[in-house]
PDB file of C-alpha atoms in Angstrom:
ATOM      1  CA  GLN A   6      18.393 -11.496  -3.091  1.00  0.00           C
ATOM      2  CA  LYS A   7      14.874 -12.337  -1.926  1.00  0.00           C
ATOM      3  CA  GLU A   8      14.501 -14.679   1.040  1.00  0.00           C
ATOM      4  CA  VAL A   9      11.826 -16.644  -0.807  1.00  0.00           C
ATOM      5  CA  GLU A  10      11.965 -17.223  -4.569  1.00  0.00           C
ATOM      6  CA  GLN A  11       8.949 -18.327  -6.575  1.00  0.00           C
ATOM      7  CA  ASP A  12       8.588 -18.477 -10.349  1.00  0.00           C
ATOM      8  CA  PRO A  13       5.730 -16.099 -11.215  1.00  0.00           C
ATOM      9  CA  GLY A  14       4.756 -18.056 -14.328  1.00  0.00           C
ATOM     10  CA  PRO A  15       2.285 -17.803 -15.921  1.00  0.00           C
ATOM     11  CA  LEU A  16       1.709 -21.546 -15.981  1.00  0.00           C
ATOM     12  CA  SER A  17      -0.958 -22.982 -18.288  1.00  0.00           C
ATOM     13  CA  VAL A  18      -2.005 -26.657 -18.188  1.00  0.00           C
ATOM     14  CA  PRO A  19      -4.863 -28.765 -19.605  1.00  0.00           C
ATOM     15  CA  GLU A  20      -7.620 -29.999 -17.320  1.00  0.00           C
ATOM     16  CA  GLY A  21      -6.666 -33.210 -15.539  1.00  0.00           C
ATOM     17  CA  ALA A  22      -2.922 -32.487 -15.534  1.00  0.00           C
ATOM     18  CA  ILE A  23      -0.707 -32.785 -12.479  1.00  0.00           C
ATOM     19  CA  VAL A  24       0.576 -29.364 -11.490  1.00  0.00           C
ATOM     20  CA  SER A  25       3.802 -28.785  -9.594  1.00  0.00           C
ATOM     21  CA  LEU A  26       4.430 -25.416  -7.942  1.00  0.00           C
ATOM     22  CA  ASN A  27       7.697 -24.680  -6.180  1.00  0.00           C
ATOM     23  CA  CYS A  28       9.509 -22.244  -3.920  1.00  0.00           C
ATOM     24  CA  THR A  29      13.085 -22.039  -2.755  1.00  0.00           C
ATOM     25  CA  TYR A  30      14.295 -20.134   0.261  1.00  0.00           C
ATOM     26  CA  SER A  31      17.578 -19.002   1.729  1.00  0.00           C
ATOM     27  CA  ASN A  32      16.934 -18.856   5.491  1.00  0.00           C
ATOM     28  CA  SER A  33      17.446 -22.320   6.971  1.00  0.00           C
ATOM     29  CA  ALA A  34      15.678 -21.215  10.177  1.00  0.00           C
ATOM     30  CA  PHE A  35      12.263 -21.174   8.490  1.00  0.00           C
ATOM     31  CA  GLN A  36      10.188 -23.811  10.221  1.00  0.00           C
ATOM     32  CA  TYR A  37       6.539 -23.397   9.182  1.00  0.00           C
ATOM     33  CA  PHE A  38       5.469 -23.550   5.549  1.00  0.00           C
ATOM     34  CA  MET A  39       2.197 -22.594   3.945  1.00  0.00           C
ATOM     35  CA  TRP A  40       0.510 -22.410   0.562  1.00  0.00           C
ATOM     36  CA  TYR A  41      -2.168 -19.846  -0.212  1.00  0.00           C
ATOM     37  CA  ARG A  42      -4.517 -19.641  -3.185  1.00  0.00           C
ATOM     38  CA  GLN A  43      -5.618 -16.244  -4.450  1.00  0.00           C
ATOM     39  CA  TYR A  44      -8.383 -15.743  -6.976  1.00  0.00           C
ATOM     40  CA  SER A  45      -8.388 -12.568  -9.031  1.00  0.00           C
ATOM     41  CA  ARG A  46      -9.291  -9.451  -7.001  1.00  0.00           C
ATOM     42  CA  LYS A  47      -9.691 -11.492  -3.808  1.00  0.00           C
ATOM     43  CA  GLY A  48      -7.636 -12.019  -0.680  1.00  0.00           C
ATOM     44  CA  PRO A  49      -5.447 -15.147  -0.386  1.00  0.00           C
ATOM     45  CA  GLU A  50      -6.914 -18.184   1.393  1.00  0.00           C
ATOM     46  CA  LEU A  51      -4.868 -20.765   3.281  1.00  0.00           C
ATOM     47  CA  LEU A  52      -4.614 -24.091   1.429  1.00  0.00           C
ATOM     48  CA  MET A  53      -1.976 -26.104   3.256  1.00  0.00           C
ATOM     49  CA  TYR A  54       0.087 -25.711   6.434  1.00  0.00           C
ATOM     50  CA  THR A  55       3.097 -27.906   7.196  1.00  0.00           C
ATOM     51  CA  TYR A  56       5.711 -27.974   9.904  1.00  0.00           C
ATOM     52  CA  SER A  57       9.320 -28.904   9.149  1.00  0.00           C
ATOM     53  CA  SER A  58      10.157 -31.523   6.511  1.00  0.00           C
ATOM     54  CA  GLY A  59       7.833 -34.110   5.027  1.00  0.00           C
ATOM     55  CA  ASN A  60       4.639 -34.471   3.044  1.00  0.00           C
ATOM     56  CA  LYS A  61       1.065 -33.516   3.792  1.00  0.00           C
ATOM     57  CA  GLU A  62      -1.919 -34.512   1.693  1.00  0.00           C
ATOM     58  CA  ASP A  63      -5.387 -32.971   1.547  1.00  0.00           C
ATOM     59  CA  GLY A  64      -7.638 -34.244  -1.214  1.00  0.00           C
ATOM     60  CA  ARG A  65      -6.074 -33.400  -4.571  1.00  0.00           C
ATOM     61  CA  PHE A  66      -3.366 -31.261  -2.936  1.00  0.00           C
ATOM     62  CA  THR A  67      -0.007 -32.442  -1.575  1.00  0.00           C
ATOM     63  CA  ALA A  68       2.492 -30.153   0.108  1.00  0.00           C
ATOM     64  CA  GLN A  69       6.105 -31.254   0.313  1.00  0.00           C
ATOM     65  CA  VAL A  70       8.930 -29.707   2.318  1.00  0.00           C
ATOM     66  CA  ASP A  71      12.610 -30.549   1.873  1.00  0.00           C
ATOM     67  CA  LYS A  72      14.512 -28.527   4.448  1.00  0.00           C
ATOM     68  CA  SER A  73      17.891 -29.962   3.421  1.00  0.00           C
ATOM     69  CA  SER A  74      17.432 -28.459  -0.044  1.00  0.00           C
ATOM     70  CA  LYS A  75      15.456 -25.412   1.180  1.00  0.00           C
ATOM     71  CA  TYR A  76      12.727 -26.310  -1.286  1.00  0.00           C
ATOM     72  CA  ILE A  77       8.965 -26.624  -0.943  1.00  0.00           C
ATOM     73  CA  SER A  78       6.406 -27.861  -3.437  1.00  0.00           C
ATOM     74  CA  LEU A  79       2.673 -27.983  -3.929  1.00  0.00           C
ATOM     75  CA  PHE A  80       1.237 -30.691  -6.190  1.00  0.00           C
ATOM     76  CA  ILE A  81      -2.275 -30.526  -7.589  1.00  0.00           C
ATOM     77  CA  ARG A  82      -3.653 -33.785  -9.005  1.00  0.00           C
ATOM     78  CA  ASP A  83      -6.469 -33.948 -11.558  1.00  0.00           C
ATOM     79  CA  SER A  84      -6.372 -30.170 -11.963  1.00  0.00           C
ATOM     80  CA  GLN A  85      -9.667 -28.393 -12.628  1.00  0.00           C
ATOM     81  CA  PRO A  86     -10.484 -25.021 -14.247  1.00  0.00           C
ATOM     82  CA  SER A  87     -11.587 -23.886 -10.771  1.00  0.00           C
ATOM     83  CA  ASP A  88      -7.946 -24.283  -9.666  1.00  0.00           C
ATOM     84  CA  SER A  89      -7.016 -21.344 -11.903  1.00  0.00           C
ATOM     85  CA  ALA A  90      -5.607 -18.787  -9.485  1.00  0.00           C
ATOM     86  CA  THR A  91      -2.349 -17.378  -8.144  1.00  0.00           C
ATOM     87  CA  TYR A  92      -0.593 -19.653  -5.650  1.00  0.00           C
ATOM     88  CA  LEU A  93       1.630 -18.083  -3.014  1.00  0.00           C
ATOM     89  CA  CYS A  94       4.065 -19.900  -0.793  1.00  0.00           C
ATOM     90  CA  ALA A  95       4.762 -18.493   2.668  1.00  0.00           C
ATOM     91  CA  MET A  96       7.003 -19.431   5.548  1.00  0.00           C
ATOM     92  CA  SER A  97       7.813 -18.272   9.041  1.00  0.00           C
ATOM     93  CA  LEU A  98      10.525 -18.526  11.643  1.00  0.00           C
ATOM     94  CA  PRO A  99      10.003 -20.089  15.060  1.00  0.00           C
ATOM     95  CA  PRO A 100       8.441 -17.588  17.460  1.00  0.00           C
ATOM     96  CA  THR A 101      10.899 -15.698  19.631  1.00  0.00           C
ATOM     97  CA  SER A 102       8.727 -15.302  22.695  1.00  0.00           C
ATOM     98  CA  GLU A 103       5.799 -16.853  24.478  1.00  0.00           C
ATOM     99  CA  THR A 104       3.547 -13.924  23.678  1.00  0.00           C
ATOM    100  CA  SER A 105       4.166 -13.185  20.028  1.00  0.00           C
ATOM    101  CA  GLY A 106       3.777 -15.156  16.854  1.00  0.00           C
ATOM    102  CA  SER A 107       5.944 -14.924  13.776  1.00  0.00           C
ATOM    103  CA  ARG A 108       5.772 -12.850  10.624  1.00  0.00           C
ATOM    104  CA  LEU A 109       5.213 -14.661   7.378  1.00  0.00           C
ATOM    105  CA  THR A 110       7.509 -14.165   4.394  1.00  0.00           C
ATOM    106  CA  PHE A 111       5.723 -14.655   1.078  1.00  0.00           C
ATOM    107  CA  GLY A 112       6.884 -15.695  -2.352  1.00  0.00           C
ATOM    108  CA  GLU A 113       5.849 -13.599  -5.342  1.00  0.00           C
ATOM    109  CA  GLY A 114       3.115 -16.032  -6.373  1.00  0.00           C
ATOM    110  CA  THR A 115       2.674 -18.283  -9.437  1.00  0.00           C
ATOM    111  CA  GLN A 116      -0.250 -17.592 -11.760  1.00  0.00           C
ATOM    112  CA  LEU A 117      -1.880 -20.863 -12.840  1.00  0.00           C
ATOM    113  CA  THR A 118      -4.472 -21.370 -15.582  1.00  0.00           C
ATOM    114  CA  VAL A 119      -6.156 -24.750 -16.072  1.00  0.00           C
ATOM    115  CA  ASN A 120      -7.742 -24.968 -19.502  1.00  0.00           C
ATOM    116  CA  PRO A 121     -10.929 -27.054 -20.005  1.00  0.00           C
TER     117      PRO A 121
ATOM    118  CA  ASP B  24     -19.697 -16.236  10.262  1.00  0.00           C
ATOM    119  CA  GLY B  25     -16.277 -15.108  11.486  1.00  0.00           C
ATOM    120  CA  GLY B  26     -13.986 -13.283   9.137  1.00  0.00           C
ATOM    121  CA  ILE B  27     -12.182 -10.112   8.163  1.00  0.00           C
ATOM    122  CA  THR B  28     -13.988  -7.214   6.527  1.00  0.00           C
ATOM    123  CA  GLN B  29     -12.124  -4.629   4.518  1.00  0.00           C
ATOM    124  CA  SER B  30     -13.766  -1.481   3.266  1.00  0.00           C
ATOM    125  CA  PRO B  31     -14.144   0.116   0.878  1.00  0.00           C
ATOM    126  CA  LYS B  32     -13.535  -2.362  -1.925  1.00  0.00           C
ATOM    127  CA  TYR B  33     -12.396   0.424  -4.271  1.00  0.00           C
ATOM    128  CA  LEU B  34     -10.973   3.788  -3.237  1.00  0.00           C
ATOM    129  CA  PHE B  35      -9.805   6.744  -5.273  1.00  0.00           C
ATOM    130  CA  ARG B  36      -7.368   9.276  -3.865  1.00  0.00           C
ATOM    131  CA  LYS B  37      -6.461  12.672  -5.161  1.00  0.00           C
ATOM    132  CA  GLU B  38      -2.889  13.907  -5.045  1.00  0.00           C
ATOM    133  CA  GLY B  39      -1.979  15.238  -1.582  1.00  0.00           C
ATOM    134  CA  GLN B  40      -4.931  13.600   0.141  1.00  0.00           C
ATOM    135  CA  ASN B  41      -4.861  11.237   3.120  1.00  0.00           C
ATOM    136  CA  VAL B  42      -7.184   8.240   2.969  1.00  0.00           C
ATOM    137  CA  THR B  43      -8.010   5.584   5.548  1.00  0.00           C
ATOM    138  CA  LEU B  44      -8.653   1.919   4.791  1.00  0.00           C
ATOM    139  CA  SER B  45     -10.781   0.002   7.252  1.00  0.00           C
ATOM    140  CA  CYS B  46     -10.088  -3.512   8.547  1.00  0.00           C
ATOM    141  CA  GLU B  47     -12.331  -5.261  11.084  1.00  0.00           C
ATOM    142  CA  GLN B  48     -12.157  -8.883  12.291  1.00  0.00           C
ATOM    143  CA  ASN B  49     -14.464 -10.923  14.508  1.00  0.00           C
ATOM    144  CA  LEU B  50     -12.188 -13.952  14.781  1.00  0.00           C
ATOM    145  CA  ASN B  51     -10.814 -12.926  18.187  1.00  0.00           C
ATOM    146  CA  HIS B  52      -7.332 -12.971  16.650  1.00  0.00           C
ATOM    147  CA  ASP B  53      -4.573 -11.188  18.513  1.00  0.00           C
ATOM    148  CA  ALA B  54      -2.366 -10.195  15.603  1.00  0.00           C
ATOM    149  CA  MET B  55      -3.266  -8.098  12.579  1.00  0.00           C
ATOM    150  CA  TYR B  56      -1.275  -7.124   9.487  1.00  0.00           C
ATOM    151  CA  TRP B  57      -1.369  -4.812   6.494  1.00  0.00           C
ATOM    152  CA  TYR B  58       0.161  -5.850   3.184  1.00  0.00           C
ATOM    153  CA  ARG B  59       0.503  -4.140  -0.139  1.00  0.00           C
ATOM    154  CA  GLN B  60       0.370  -6.241  -3.312  1.00  0.00           C
ATOM    155  CA  ASP B  61       1.804  -5.020  -6.610  1.00  0.00           C
ATOM    156  CA  PRO B  62       2.291  -6.985  -9.833  1.00  0.00           C
ATOM    157  CA  GLY B  63       5.717  -8.633  -9.854  1.00  0.00           C
ATOM    158  CA  GLN B  64       6.363  -7.742  -6.199  1.00  0.00           C
ATOM    159  CA  GLY B  65       4.267 -10.184  -4.238  1.00  0.00           C
ATOM    160  CA  LEU B  66       3.034  -9.252  -0.770  1.00  0.00           C
ATOM    161  CA  ARG B  67       5.005  -6.612   1.114  1.00  0.00           C
ATOM    162  CA  LEU B  68       4.404  -5.975   4.808  1.00  0.00           C
ATOM    163  CA  ILE B  69       3.498  -2.406   5.750  1.00  0.00           C
ATOM    164  CA  TYR B  70       2.645  -2.631   9.477  1.00  0.00           C
ATOM    165  CA  TYR B  71       1.679  -5.299  11.951  1.00  0.00           C
ATOM    166  CA  SER B  72       0.279  -5.436  15.452  1.00  0.00           C
ATOM    167  CA  GLN B  73       0.580  -8.314  17.913  1.00  0.00           C
ATOM    168  CA  ILE B  74      -1.532  -6.727  20.632  1.00  0.00           C
ATOM    169  CA  VAL B  75      -3.853  -3.777  21.261  1.00  0.00           C
ATOM    170  CA  ASN B  76      -2.116  -0.372  21.498  1.00  0.00           C
ATOM    171  CA  ASP B  77       1.102  -1.744  20.023  1.00  0.00           C
ATOM    172  CA  PHE B  78       2.285  -2.028  16.416  1.00  0.00           C
ATOM    173  CA  GLN B  79       5.548  -2.372  14.481  1.00  0.00           C
ATOM    174  CA  LYS B  80       6.768  -1.161  11.121  1.00  0.00           C
ATOM    175  CA  GLY B  81       7.066  -3.702   8.369  1.00  0.00           C
ATOM    176  CA  ASP B  82       9.308  -3.509   5.330  1.00  0.00           C
ATOM    177  CA  ILE B  83       7.625  -0.557   3.576  1.00  0.00           C
ATOM    178  CA  ALA B  84       6.089   1.615   6.341  1.00  0.00           C
ATOM    179  CA  GLU B  85       7.088   5.013   4.934  1.00  0.00           C
ATOM    180  CA  GLY B  86       4.041   7.097   4.014  1.00  0.00           C
ATOM    181  CA  TYR B  87       1.634   4.941   6.034  1.00  0.00           C
ATOM    182  CA  SER B  88       0.268   5.062   9.581  1.00  0.00           C
ATOM    183  CA  VAL B  89      -1.859   2.703  11.676  1.00  0.00           C
ATOM    184  CA  SER B  90      -3.616   2.492  15.025  1.00  0.00           C
ATOM    185  CA  ARG B  91      -4.778  -0.447  17.133  1.00  0.00           C
ATOM    186  CA  GLU B  92      -7.158   0.904  19.756  1.00  0.00           C
ATOM    187  CA  LYS B  93      -9.401  -2.165  19.693  1.00  0.00           C
ATOM    188  CA  LYS B  94      -8.584  -5.827  19.201  1.00  0.00           C
ATOM    189  CA  GLU B  95     -11.060  -6.057  16.318  1.00  0.00           C
ATOM    190  CA  SER B  96      -9.884  -3.044  14.322  1.00  0.00           C
ATOM    191  CA  PHE B  97      -6.643  -2.091  12.546  1.00  0.00           C
ATOM    192  CA  PRO B  98      -7.172   0.877  10.182  1.00  0.00           C
ATOM    193  CA  LEU B  99      -4.468   1.944   7.744  1.00  0.00           C
ATOM    194  CA  THR B 100      -3.989   5.575   6.683  1.00  0.00           C
ATOM    195  CA  VAL B 101      -2.232   6.228   3.403  1.00  0.00           C
ATOM    196  CA  THR B 102      -0.755   9.683   3.763  1.00  0.00           C
ATOM    197  CA  SER B 103       0.243  12.212   1.135  1.00  0.00           C
ATOM    198  CA  ALA B 104       3.864  11.262   1.876  1.00  0.00           C
ATOM    199  CA  GLN B 105       3.311   7.913   0.113  1.00  0.00           C
ATOM    200  CA  LYS B 106       4.427   8.753  -3.406  1.00  0.00           C
ATOM    201  CA  ASN B 107       3.130   5.697  -5.202  1.00  0.00           C
ATOM    202  CA  PRO B 108       0.021   4.507  -3.345  1.00  0.00           C
ATOM    203  CA  THR B 109      -1.799   2.828  -6.231  1.00  0.00           C
ATOM    204  CA  ALA B 110      -1.952  -0.850  -5.226  1.00  0.00           C
ATOM    205  CA  PHE B 111      -4.095  -3.645  -3.819  1.00  0.00           C
ATOM    206  CA  TYR B 112      -4.091  -3.502   0.004  1.00  0.00           C
ATOM    207  CA  LEU B 113      -4.696  -6.620   2.060  1.00  0.00           C
ATOM    208  CA  CYS B 114      -5.428  -6.877   5.753  1.00  0.00           C
ATOM    209  CA  ALA B 115      -4.832 -10.143   7.607  1.00  0.00           C
ATOM    210  CA  SER B 116      -5.108 -11.522  11.106  1.00  0.00           C
ATOM    211  CA  SER B 117      -3.662 -14.537  12.889  1.00  0.00           C
ATOM    212  CA  THR B 118      -3.970 -16.526  16.050  1.00  0.00           C
ATOM    213  CA  HIS B 119      -1.175 -18.128  17.971  1.00  0.00           C
ATOM    214  CA  GLY B 120      -0.953 -21.549  19.535  1.00  0.00           C
ATOM    215  CA  SER B 121      -0.498 -21.711  23.270  1.00  0.00           C
ATOM    216  CA  GLY B 122      -0.415 -24.327  25.986  1.00  0.00           C
ATOM    217  CA  GLY B 123       2.744 -23.580  27.902  1.00  0.00           C
ATOM    218  CA  ARG B 124       4.914 -23.459  24.825  1.00  0.00           C
ATOM    219  CA  TYR B 125       6.123 -20.701  22.560  1.00  0.00           C
ATOM    220  CA  MET B 126       3.375 -19.189  20.503  1.00  0.00           C
ATOM    221  CA  ARG B 127       3.091 -20.385  16.927  1.00  0.00           C
ATOM    222  CA  THR B 128       1.299 -18.547  14.164  1.00  0.00           C
ATOM    223  CA  TYR B 129      -1.276 -20.767  12.488  1.00  0.00           C
ATOM    224  CA  GLY B 130      -1.245 -19.012   9.168  1.00  0.00           C
ATOM    225  CA  TYR B 131      -3.126 -15.863   8.280  1.00  0.00           C
ATOM    226  CA  THR B 132      -6.754 -15.120   7.447  1.00  0.00           C
ATOM    227  CA  PHE B 133      -7.021 -12.415   4.807  1.00  0.00           C
ATOM    228  CA  GLY B 134      -9.697  -9.891   3.962  1.00  0.00           C
ATOM    229  CA  SER B 135     -10.938  -9.366   0.397  1.00  0.00           C
ATOM    230  CA  GLY B 136      -8.722  -6.342  -0.157  1.00  0.00           C
ATOM    231  CA  THR B 137      -9.072  -2.672  -1.054  1.00  0.00           C
ATOM    232  CA  ARG B 138      -7.922  -1.438  -4.437  1.00  0.00           C
ATOM    233  CA  LEU B 139      -6.581   2.098  -4.099  1.00  0.00           C
ATOM    234  CA  THR B 140      -6.082   4.263  -7.166  1.00  0.00           C
ATOM    235  CA  VAL B 141      -4.599   7.748  -7.362  1.00  0.00           C
ATOM    236  CA  VAL B 142      -6.546  10.039  -9.685  1.00  0.00           C
TER     237      VAL B 142
END
């Protein structure tokens, strides 16, 4: 069983729709949660970064973390054709030393298409 | 502008040949990573390095080798021992928070990737 599960889609929505992307995870020790956006043939770029449970909003994007359910979400309001991309969730454990950071564990990615 | 540069963008490898993928960053990041991305598999970690002259195997290190002689550079060699090398390879780097507390990774910055094809 994968540590992080993400529905690969594809997901197709009309322009202006609210999009909900989700990931579940099995390791309750994960503490930092991220969403990346990846356009075709490009490297992923960091969209949102959250720590522990709660919501974080940035423009049309809202990231939500529910640690009790081991479930994270990314909401996109007023979706645009330029939002068409693959969205990857990622999470990491707390660092184990003062001199090293933590590895990220990625979901498989959800392919989103927003139709004009 | 700071960033990560991967080269070449496209690479073709013949059977039995070793090839090296370049990754250079000018972000002054301590840690660097190599991932392989295949359809339906997501990102899989090949190798990572937290500091110069030190690196660790990731989940799929067999058939690959790396070096970290300079902070800015983390080249990946795909050897002939890697039986299925056709994939999209991504290099990333990260910085860690400090200030008297345990280091925290503030996400990764990725390069644009190298698409490797066996011919």
